CSV table of C-alpha atoms and ligand atoms in Angstrom, one decimal:
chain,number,residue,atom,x,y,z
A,1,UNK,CA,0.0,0.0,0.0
A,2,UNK,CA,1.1,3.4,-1.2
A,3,UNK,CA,1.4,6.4,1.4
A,4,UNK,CA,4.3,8.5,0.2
A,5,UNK,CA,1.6,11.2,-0.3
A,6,UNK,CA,0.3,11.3,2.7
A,7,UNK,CA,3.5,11.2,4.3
A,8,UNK,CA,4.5,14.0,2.4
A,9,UNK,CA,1.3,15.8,3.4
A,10,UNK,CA,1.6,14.5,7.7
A,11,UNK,CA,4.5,16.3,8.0
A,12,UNK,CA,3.8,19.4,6.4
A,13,UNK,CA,0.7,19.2,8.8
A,14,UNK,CA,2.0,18.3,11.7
A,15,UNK,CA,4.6,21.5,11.7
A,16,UNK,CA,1.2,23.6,11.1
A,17,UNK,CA,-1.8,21.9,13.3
A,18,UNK,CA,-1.1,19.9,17.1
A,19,UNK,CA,-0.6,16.4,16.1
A,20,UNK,CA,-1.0,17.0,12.0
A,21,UNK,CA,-5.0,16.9,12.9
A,22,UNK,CA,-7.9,19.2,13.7
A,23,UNK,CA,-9.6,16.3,16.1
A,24,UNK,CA,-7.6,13.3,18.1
A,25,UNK,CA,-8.6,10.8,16.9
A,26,UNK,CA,-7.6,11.1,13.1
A,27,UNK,CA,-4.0,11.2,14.0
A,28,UNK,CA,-3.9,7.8,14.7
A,29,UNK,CA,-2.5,7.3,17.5
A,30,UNK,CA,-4.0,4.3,19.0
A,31,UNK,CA,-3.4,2.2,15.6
A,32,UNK,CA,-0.1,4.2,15.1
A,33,UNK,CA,1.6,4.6,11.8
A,34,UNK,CA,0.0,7.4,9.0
A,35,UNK,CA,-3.4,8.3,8.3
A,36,UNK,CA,-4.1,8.2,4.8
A,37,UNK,CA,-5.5,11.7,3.0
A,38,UNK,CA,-8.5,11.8,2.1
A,39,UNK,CA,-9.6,13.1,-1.5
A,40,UNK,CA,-12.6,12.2,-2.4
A,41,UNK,CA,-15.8,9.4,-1.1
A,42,UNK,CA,-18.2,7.7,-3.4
A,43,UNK,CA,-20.9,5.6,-2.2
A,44,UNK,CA,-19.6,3.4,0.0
A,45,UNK,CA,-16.0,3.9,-1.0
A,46,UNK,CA,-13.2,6.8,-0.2
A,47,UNK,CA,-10.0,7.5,-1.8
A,48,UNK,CA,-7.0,8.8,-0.5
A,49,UNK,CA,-4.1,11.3,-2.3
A,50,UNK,CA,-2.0,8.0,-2.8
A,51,UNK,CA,-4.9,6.2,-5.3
A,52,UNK,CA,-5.7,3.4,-2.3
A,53,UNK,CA,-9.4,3.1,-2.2
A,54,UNK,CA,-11.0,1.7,0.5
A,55,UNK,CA,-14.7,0.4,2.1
A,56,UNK,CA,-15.5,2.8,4.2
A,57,UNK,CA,-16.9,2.2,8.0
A,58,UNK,CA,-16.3,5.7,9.3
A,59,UNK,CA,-18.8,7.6,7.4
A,60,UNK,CA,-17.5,11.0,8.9
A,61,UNK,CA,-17.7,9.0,12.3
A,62,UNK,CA,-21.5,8.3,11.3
A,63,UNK,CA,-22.6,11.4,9.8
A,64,UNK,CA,-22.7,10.0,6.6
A,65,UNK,CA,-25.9,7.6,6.9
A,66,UNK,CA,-26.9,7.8,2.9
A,67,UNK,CA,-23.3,7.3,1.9
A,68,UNK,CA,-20.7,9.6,0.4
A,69,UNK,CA,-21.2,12.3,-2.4
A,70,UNK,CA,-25.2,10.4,-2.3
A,71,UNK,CA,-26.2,12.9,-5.5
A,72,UNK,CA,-29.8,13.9,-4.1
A,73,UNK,CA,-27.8,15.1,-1.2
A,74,UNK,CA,-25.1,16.9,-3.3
A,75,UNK,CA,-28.1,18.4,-5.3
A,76,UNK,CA,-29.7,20.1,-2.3
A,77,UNK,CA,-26.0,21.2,-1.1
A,78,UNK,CA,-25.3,22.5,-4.4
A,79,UNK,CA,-28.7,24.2,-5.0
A,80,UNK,CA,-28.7,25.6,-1.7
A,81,UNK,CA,-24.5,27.7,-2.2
A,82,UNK,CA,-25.7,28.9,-5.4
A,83,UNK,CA,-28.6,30.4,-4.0
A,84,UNK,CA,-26.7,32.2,-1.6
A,85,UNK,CA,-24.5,29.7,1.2
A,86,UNK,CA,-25.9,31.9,4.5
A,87,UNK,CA,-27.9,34.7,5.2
A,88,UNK,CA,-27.7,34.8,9.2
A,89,UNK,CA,-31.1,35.1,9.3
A,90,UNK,CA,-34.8,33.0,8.7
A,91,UNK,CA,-34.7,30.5,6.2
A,92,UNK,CA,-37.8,28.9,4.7
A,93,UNK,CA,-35.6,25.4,5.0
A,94,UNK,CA,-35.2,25.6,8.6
A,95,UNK,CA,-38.9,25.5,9.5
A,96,UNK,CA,-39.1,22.3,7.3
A,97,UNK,CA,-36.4,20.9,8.6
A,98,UNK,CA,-37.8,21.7,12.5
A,99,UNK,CA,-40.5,20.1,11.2
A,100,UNK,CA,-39.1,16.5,10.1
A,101,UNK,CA,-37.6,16.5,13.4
A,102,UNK,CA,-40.3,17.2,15.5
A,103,UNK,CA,-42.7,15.1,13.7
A,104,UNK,CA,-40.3,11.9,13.7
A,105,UNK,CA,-39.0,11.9,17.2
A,106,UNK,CA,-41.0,11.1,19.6
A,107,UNK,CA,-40.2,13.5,22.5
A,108,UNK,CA,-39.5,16.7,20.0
A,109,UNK,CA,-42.0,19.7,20.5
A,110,UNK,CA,-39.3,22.4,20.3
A,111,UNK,CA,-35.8,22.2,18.3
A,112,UNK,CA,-32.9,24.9,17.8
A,113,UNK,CA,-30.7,24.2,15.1
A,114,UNK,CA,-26.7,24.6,16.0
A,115,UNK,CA,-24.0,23.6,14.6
A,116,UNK,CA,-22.4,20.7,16.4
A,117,UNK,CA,-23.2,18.3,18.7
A,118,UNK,CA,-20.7,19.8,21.0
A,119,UNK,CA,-22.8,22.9,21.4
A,120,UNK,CA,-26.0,21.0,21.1
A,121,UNK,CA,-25.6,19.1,24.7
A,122,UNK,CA,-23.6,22.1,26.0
A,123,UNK,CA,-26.7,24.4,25.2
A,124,UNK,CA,-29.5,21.2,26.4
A,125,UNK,CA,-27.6,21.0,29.8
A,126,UNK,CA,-27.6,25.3,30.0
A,127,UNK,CA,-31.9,24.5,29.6
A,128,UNK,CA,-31.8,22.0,32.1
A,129,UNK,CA,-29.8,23.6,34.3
A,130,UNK,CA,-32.1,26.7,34.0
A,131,UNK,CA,-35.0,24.7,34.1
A,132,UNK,CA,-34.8,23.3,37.3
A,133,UNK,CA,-32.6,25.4,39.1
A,134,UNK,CA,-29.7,23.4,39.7
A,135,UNK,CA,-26.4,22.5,39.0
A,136,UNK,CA,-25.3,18.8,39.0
A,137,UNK,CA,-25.2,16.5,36.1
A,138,UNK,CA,-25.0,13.1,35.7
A,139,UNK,CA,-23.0,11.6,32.7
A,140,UNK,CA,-21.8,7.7,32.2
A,141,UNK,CA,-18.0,6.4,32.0
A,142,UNK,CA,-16.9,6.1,28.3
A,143,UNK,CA,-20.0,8.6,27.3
A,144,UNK,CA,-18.5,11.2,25.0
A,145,UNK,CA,-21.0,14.5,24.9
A,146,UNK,CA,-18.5,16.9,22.9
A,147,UNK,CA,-15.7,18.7,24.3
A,148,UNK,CA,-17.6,20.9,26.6
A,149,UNK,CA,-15.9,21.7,30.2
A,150,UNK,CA,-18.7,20.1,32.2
A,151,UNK,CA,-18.4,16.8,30.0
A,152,UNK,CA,-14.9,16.0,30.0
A,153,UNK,CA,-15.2,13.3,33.4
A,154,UNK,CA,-14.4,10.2,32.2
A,155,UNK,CA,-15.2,10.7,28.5
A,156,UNK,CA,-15.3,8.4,25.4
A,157,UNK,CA,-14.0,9.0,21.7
A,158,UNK,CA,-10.6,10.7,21.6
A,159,UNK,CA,-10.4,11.4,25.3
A,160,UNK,CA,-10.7,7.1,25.8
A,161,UNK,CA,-8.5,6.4,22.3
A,162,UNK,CA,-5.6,8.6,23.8
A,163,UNK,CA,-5.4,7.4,27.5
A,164,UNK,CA,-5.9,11.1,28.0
A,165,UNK,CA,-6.8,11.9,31.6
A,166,UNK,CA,-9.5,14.4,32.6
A,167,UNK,CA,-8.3,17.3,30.1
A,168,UNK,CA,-6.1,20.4,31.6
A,169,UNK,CA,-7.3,23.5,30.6
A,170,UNK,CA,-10.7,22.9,32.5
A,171,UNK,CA,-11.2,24.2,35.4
A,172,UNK,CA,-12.4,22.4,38.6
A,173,UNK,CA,-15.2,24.6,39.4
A,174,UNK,CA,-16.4,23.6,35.7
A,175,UNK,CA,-16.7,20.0,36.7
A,176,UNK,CA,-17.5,19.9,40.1
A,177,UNK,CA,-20.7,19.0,39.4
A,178,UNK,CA,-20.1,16.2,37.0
A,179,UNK,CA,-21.2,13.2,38.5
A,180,UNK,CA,-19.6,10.0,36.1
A,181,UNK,CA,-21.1,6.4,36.8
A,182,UNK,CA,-20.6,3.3,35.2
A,183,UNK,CA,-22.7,2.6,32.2
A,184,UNK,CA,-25.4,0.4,32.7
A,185,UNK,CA,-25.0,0.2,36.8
A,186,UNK,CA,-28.4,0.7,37.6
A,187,UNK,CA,-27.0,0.4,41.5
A,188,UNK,CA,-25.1,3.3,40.7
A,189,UNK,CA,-27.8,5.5,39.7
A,190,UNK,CA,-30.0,4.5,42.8
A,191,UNK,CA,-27.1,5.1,45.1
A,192,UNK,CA,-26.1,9.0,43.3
A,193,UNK,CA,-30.3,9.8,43.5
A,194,UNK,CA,-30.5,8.7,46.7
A,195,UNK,CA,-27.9,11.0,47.7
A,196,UNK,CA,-28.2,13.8,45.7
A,197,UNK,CA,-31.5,13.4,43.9
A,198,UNK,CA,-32.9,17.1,44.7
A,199,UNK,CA,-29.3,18.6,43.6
A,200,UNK,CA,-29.5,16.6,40.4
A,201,UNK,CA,-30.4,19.1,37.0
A,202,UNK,CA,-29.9,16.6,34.4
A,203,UNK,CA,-28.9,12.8,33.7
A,204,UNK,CA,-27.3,13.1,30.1
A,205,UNK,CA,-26.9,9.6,28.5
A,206,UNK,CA,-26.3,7.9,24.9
A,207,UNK,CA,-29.1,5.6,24.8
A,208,UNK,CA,-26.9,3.3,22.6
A,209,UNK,CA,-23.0,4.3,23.4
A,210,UNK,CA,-21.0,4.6,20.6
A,211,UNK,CA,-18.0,6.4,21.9
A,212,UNK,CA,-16.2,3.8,23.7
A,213,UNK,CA,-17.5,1.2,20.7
A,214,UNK,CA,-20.9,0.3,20.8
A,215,UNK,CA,-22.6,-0.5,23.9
A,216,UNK,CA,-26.1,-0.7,23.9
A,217,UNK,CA,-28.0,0.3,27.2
A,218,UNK,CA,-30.4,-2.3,29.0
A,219,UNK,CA,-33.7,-1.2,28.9
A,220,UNK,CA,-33.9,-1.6,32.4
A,221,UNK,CA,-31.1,1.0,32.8
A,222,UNK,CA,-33.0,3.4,30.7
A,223,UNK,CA,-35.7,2.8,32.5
A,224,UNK,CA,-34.5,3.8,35.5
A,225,UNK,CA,-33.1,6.6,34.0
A,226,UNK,CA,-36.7,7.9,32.9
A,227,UNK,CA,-38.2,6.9,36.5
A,228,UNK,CA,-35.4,8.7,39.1
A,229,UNK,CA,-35.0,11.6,36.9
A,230,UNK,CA,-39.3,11.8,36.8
A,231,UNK,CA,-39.7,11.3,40.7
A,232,UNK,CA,-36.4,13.7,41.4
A,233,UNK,CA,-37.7,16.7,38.7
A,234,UNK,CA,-34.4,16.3,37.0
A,235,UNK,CA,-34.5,16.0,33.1
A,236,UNK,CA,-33.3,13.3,31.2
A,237,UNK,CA,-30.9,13.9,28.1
A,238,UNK,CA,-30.4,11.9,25.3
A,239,UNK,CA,-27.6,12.0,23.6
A,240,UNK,CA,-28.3,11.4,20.3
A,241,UNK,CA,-26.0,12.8,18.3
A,242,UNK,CA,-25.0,9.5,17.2
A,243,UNK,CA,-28.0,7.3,17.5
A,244,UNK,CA,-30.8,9.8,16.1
A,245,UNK,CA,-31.6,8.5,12.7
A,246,UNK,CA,-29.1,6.0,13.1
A,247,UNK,CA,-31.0,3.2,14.9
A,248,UNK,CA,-34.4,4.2,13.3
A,249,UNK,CA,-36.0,6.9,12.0
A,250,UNK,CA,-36.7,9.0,15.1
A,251,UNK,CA,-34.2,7.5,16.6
A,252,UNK,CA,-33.3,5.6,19.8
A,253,UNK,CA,-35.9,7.3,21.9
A,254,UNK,CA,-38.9,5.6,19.1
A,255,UNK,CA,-36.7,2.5,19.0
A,256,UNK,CA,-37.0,1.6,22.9
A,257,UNK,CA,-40.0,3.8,23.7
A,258,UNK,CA,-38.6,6.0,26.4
A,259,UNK,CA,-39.1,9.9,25.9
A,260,UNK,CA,-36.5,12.0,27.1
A,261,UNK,CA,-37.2,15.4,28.2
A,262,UNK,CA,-34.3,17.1,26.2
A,263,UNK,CA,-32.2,15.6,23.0
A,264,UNK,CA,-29.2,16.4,21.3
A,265,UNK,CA,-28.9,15.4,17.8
A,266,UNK,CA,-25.9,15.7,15.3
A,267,UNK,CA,-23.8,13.4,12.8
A,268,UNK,CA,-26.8,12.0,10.9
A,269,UNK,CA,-29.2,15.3,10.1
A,270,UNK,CA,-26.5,17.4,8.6
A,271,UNK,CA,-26.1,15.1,5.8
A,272,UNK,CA,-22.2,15.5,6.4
A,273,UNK,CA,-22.3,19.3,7.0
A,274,UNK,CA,-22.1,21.2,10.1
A,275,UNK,CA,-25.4,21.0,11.8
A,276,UNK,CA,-26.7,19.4,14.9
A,277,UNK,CA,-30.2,20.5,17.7
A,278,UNK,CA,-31.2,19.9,20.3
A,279,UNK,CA,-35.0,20.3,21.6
A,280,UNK,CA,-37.7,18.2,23.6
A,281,UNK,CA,-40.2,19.7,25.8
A,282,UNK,CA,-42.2,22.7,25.2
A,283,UNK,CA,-42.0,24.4,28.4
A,284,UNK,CA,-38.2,23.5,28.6
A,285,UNK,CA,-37.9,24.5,25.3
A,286,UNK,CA,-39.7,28.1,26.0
A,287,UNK,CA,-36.8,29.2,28.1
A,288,UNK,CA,-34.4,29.6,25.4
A,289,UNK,CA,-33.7,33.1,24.2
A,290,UNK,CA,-35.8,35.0,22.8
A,291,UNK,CA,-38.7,33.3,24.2
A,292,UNK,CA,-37.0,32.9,27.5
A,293,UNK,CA,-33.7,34.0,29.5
A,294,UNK,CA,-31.3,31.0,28.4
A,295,UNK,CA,-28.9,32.6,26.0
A,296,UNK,CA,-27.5,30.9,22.7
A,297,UNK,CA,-27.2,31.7,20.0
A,298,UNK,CA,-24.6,30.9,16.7
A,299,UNK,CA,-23.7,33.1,13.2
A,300,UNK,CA,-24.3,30.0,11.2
A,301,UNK,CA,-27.0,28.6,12.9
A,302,UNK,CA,-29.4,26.9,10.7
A,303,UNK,CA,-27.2,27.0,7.9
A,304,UNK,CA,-29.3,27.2,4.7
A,305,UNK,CA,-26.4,24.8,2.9
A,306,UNK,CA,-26.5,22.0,6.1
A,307,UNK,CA,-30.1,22.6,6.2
A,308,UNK,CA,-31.0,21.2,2.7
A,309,UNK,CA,-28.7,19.1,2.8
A,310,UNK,CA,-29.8,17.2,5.8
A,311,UNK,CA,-33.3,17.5,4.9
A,312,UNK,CA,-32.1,15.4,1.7
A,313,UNK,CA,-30.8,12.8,3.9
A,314,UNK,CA,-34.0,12.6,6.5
A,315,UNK,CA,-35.9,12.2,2.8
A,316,UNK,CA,-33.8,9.5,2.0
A,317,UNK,CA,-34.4,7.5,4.9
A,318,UNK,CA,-38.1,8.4,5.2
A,319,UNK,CA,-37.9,5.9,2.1
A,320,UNK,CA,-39.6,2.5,2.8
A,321,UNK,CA,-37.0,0.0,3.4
A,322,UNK,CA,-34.0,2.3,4.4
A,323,UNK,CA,-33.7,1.0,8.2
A,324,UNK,CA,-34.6,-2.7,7.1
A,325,UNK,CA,-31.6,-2.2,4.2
A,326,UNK,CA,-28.9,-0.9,6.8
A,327,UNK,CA,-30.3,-3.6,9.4
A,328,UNK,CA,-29.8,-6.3,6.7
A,329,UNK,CA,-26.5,-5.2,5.2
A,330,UNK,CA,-25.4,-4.8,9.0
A,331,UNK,CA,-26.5,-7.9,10.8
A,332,UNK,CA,-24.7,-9.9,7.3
A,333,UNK,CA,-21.4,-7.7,8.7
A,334,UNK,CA,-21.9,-9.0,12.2
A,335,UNK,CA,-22.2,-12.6,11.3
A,336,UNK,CA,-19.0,-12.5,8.3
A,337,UNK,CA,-17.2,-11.1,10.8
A,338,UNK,CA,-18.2,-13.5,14.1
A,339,UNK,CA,-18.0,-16.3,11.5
A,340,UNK,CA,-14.8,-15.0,10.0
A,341,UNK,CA,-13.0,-14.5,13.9
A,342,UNK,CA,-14.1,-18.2,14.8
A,343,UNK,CA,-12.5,-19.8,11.6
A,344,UNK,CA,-9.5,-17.8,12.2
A,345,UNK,CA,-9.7,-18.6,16.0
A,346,UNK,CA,-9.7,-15.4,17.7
A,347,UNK,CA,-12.3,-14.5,20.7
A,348,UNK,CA,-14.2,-11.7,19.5
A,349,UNK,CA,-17.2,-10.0,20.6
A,350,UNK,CA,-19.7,-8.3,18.2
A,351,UNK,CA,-22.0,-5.2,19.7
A,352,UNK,CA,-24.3,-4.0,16.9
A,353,UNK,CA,-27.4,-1.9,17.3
A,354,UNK,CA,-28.6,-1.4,13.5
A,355,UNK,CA,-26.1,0.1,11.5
A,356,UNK,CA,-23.4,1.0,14.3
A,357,UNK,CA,-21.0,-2.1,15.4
A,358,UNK,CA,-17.7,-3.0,17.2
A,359,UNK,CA,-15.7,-6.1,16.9
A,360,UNK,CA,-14.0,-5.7,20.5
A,361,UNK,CA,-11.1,-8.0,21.1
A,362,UNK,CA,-12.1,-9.5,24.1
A,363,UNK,CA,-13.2,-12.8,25.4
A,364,UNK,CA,-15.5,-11.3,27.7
A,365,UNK,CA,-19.2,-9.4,27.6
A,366,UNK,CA,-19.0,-6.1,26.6
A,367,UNK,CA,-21.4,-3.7,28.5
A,368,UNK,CA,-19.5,-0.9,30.0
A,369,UNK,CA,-16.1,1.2,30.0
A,370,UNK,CA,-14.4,-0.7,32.2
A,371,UNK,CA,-15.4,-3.8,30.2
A,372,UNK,CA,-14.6,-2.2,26.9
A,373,UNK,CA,-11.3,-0.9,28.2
A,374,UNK,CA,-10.5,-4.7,28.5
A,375,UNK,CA,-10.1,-5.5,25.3
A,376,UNK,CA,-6.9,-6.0,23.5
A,377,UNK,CA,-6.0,-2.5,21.9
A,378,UNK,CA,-2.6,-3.9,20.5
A,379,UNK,CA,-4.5,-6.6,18.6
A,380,UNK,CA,-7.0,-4.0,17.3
A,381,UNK,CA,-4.1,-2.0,16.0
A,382,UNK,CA,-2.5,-5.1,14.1
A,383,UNK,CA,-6.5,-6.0,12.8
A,384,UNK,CA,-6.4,-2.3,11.4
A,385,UNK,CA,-3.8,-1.9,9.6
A,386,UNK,CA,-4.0,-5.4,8.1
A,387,UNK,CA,-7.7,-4.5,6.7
A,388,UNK,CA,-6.1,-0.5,5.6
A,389,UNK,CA,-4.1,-2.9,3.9
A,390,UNK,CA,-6.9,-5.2,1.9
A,391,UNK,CA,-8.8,-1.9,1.3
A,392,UNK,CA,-11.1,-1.3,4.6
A,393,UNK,CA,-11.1,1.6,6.1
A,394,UNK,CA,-12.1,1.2,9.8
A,395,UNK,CA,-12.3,3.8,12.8
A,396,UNK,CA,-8.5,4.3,13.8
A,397,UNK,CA,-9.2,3.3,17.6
A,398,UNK,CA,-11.0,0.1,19.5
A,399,UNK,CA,-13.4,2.4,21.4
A,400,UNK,CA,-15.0,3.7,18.1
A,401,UNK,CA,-17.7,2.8,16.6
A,402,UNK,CA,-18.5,1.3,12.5
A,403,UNK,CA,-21.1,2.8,10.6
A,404,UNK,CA,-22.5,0.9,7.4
A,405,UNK,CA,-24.4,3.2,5.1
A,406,UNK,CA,-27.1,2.9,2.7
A,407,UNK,CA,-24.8,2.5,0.2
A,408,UNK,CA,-23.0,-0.2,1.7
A,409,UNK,CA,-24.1,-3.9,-0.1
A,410,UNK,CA,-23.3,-7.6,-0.6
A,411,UNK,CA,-20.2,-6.7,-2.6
A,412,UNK,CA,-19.1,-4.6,0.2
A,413,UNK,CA,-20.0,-7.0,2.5
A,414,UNK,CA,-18.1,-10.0,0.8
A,415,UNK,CA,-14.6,-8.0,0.3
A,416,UNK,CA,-15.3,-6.6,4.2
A,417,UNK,CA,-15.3,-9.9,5.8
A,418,UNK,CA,-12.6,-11.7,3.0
A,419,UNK,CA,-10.4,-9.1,4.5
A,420,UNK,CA,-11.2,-10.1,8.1
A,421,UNK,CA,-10.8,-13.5,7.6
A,422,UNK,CA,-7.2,-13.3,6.0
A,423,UNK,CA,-6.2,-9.9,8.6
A,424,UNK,CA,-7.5,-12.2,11.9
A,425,UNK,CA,-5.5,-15.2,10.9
A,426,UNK,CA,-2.5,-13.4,10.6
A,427,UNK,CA,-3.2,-12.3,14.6
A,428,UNK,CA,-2.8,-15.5,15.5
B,1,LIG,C1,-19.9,13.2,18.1
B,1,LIG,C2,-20.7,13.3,19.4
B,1,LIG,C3,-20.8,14.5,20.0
B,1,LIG,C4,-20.1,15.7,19.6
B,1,LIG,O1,-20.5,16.2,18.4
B,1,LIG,P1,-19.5,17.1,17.5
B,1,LIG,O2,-20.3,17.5,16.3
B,1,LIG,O3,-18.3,16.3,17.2
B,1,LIG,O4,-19.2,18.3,18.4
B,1,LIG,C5,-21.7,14.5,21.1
B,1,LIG,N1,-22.3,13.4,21.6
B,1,LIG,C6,-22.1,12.3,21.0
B,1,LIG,C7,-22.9,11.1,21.5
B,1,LIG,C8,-21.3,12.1,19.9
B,1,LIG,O5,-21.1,10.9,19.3
């Protein structure tokens, strides 16, 4: 495999931007060598500077739900510049797109659009925190919520990938009142309500974590969730920056039936561009500015471009058979690649909810950070760069999660788990 291009291209970047990268976890640290350049994506496929094309299971880290360049998607985009890329103020397309959201999930009566999910859990918790006049949060081990400095205790994605400690920079009196509990531990939760119920503003949660690989929550943990927060008049937060429109249309609030009183949502409704929400209950809602005192606000907020772009994608998947395609194309993954780790004799363990999956090397159970952080993270590295090698591209860490896409098929499929068979024998 060809990289002198991107080698040429790391270290002019790495002289110009901290670790060659503008976020962690494309550095590629935790697989180690070079990240290949990216130049252009087609369907299912990308292609870096040096010609190497590859399956792709990043999907811009799941944004890209409908695949790359999809051209009903690229029409929108492209209609939408050359009438003007933003106007910093209403927008026909943002009403329709508030619209879509609120009508498709479930606990959605009130959205603002922003433009990552960084600020859309950042802004959610300011609401909560308004809302019920108090301060303390609850977040889970190995939950990522953006790099916000009340959400970086214990955080998935890069924070996990990097071995990276609680970051510098943030001050204590930002996080102490960041409560982090193990995923899952429904003991836990009891235990931090019993103690601090009436403190508690919010209880901010991935119902299906994806940042330390997948993880999907027991419903009775999400149950719990949605009964301590009710009986304590703390709101619960979904997290679904990942999940929304990712596990179903609506997302994983309509898939398990639980409705949140606040969600964030990213990745999948921008279509690939910059835009993310969050919303959920009315009078919640009715505190943000200008309705209410809660401030926020962002220059390229509702971006006309993002907008109609990620109203193509919602379109897309509002398509009979979308979710039952991705579910289909997905579960095949899940059994190529159990069936290709047993031929080739290596304990594995699969965690797929719809289209999001992790192969974690481990023998044991995945269902929590501590569990996830067992797994072998030097074999993952050599399972990496082996598949790089055969032409799949997978997320550059063990504790991130693979996205299959619409565009994704049998032929992907096939040449996914060849590669897996052939990369898992050579771990042995
Ligand atoms: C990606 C992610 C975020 C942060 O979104 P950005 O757009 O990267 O700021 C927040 N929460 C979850 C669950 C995520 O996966």
């Amino acid at each position: 495999m060809r990289q002198d291009g991107s080698h040429r291209l790391y270290a002019r970047a790495q002289a110009l931007m901290p670790g060659g990268v503008n976020s962690p976890v494309r550095a590629f640290r935790a697989v180690g060598g070079i990240p290949p350049f990216l130049v252009c994506g087609e369907g299912a496929y990308v292609e870096d500077v040096d010609g190497n094309r590859y399956v792709d299971y990043v999907g811009s880290w799941g944004a890209l739900i409908c695949g790359h360049a999809h051209p009903e998607v690229v029409r929108a985009a492209v209609e939408a510049v050359e009438s003007g890329s933003s106007f910093g103020a209403c927008t026909p397309y943002e009403v329709a797109f508030a619209e879509v959201l609120c009508e498709a999930v479930p606990s959605l009566e009130m959205v603002r659009l922003v433009c990552s999910g960084t600020e859309a859990v950042m802004s959610a918790l300011r609401v909560a925190r308004a809302a019920t006049g108090r301060d303390r949060i609850v977040k889970f081990d190995g939950g990522y919520h953006g790099h916000a400095d009340a959400l970086l205790v214990r955080a998935g994605s890069g924070v996990a990938t990097l071995e990276l400690p609680d970051s510098p920079g943030v001050p204590a009196a930002a996080v102490q009142h960041t409560l982090s509990l193990p995923y899952n531990d429904v003991q836990a939760v009891e235990e931090v309500f019993a103690r601090f119920g009436p403190e508690i503003a919010a209880v901010v949660v991935e119902p299906v974590a994806g940042n330390m690989g997948v993880v999907p929550a027991e419903r009775a943990f999400l149950e719990v969730l949605r009964d301590l927060t009710a009986a304590y008049g703390a709101l619960l937060v979904f997290d679904e920056v990942i999940t929304g429109f990712r596990v179903g249309w609506g997302g994983a609030q309509a898939v398990f039936g639980i409705r949140p009183d606040l969600t964030s949502l990213g990745k999948v409704i921008g279509g690939g561009f910059p835009l993310a929400a969050y919303g959920g209950r009315r009078d919640v809602m009715s505190l943000v500015a200008p309705e209410g005192p809660v401030y926020q606000a962002g220059t390229l907020s509702g971006n006309p471009v993002a907008v109609r772009a990620g109203l193509a994608t919602l379109e897309r998947l509002r398509q009979p058979g979308a979710y039952e395609h991705l579910e289909r194309t997905s579960a095949q993954l899940e059994e190529g690649l159990l069936d290709a780790a047993r031929t080739a004799g290596v304990s594995v363990q699969v965690n797929r909810v719809g289209s999001m999956l992790t192969l974690f090397f481990s023998e044991i159970p995945v269902r929590d950070y501590e569990s996830a952080r067992r797994s072998d993270v030097v074999r993952y590295a050599q399972f990496f760069w082996e598949m790089l090698r055969r032409g799949v591209y997978l997320p550059p860490s063990q504790f991130e999660a693979m996205f299959v896409s619409l565009a994704h098929g049998p032929e992907e499929i096939r040449h996914t788990v060849e590669a897996a068979y052939e990369a898992l024998r050579k771990l042995r």
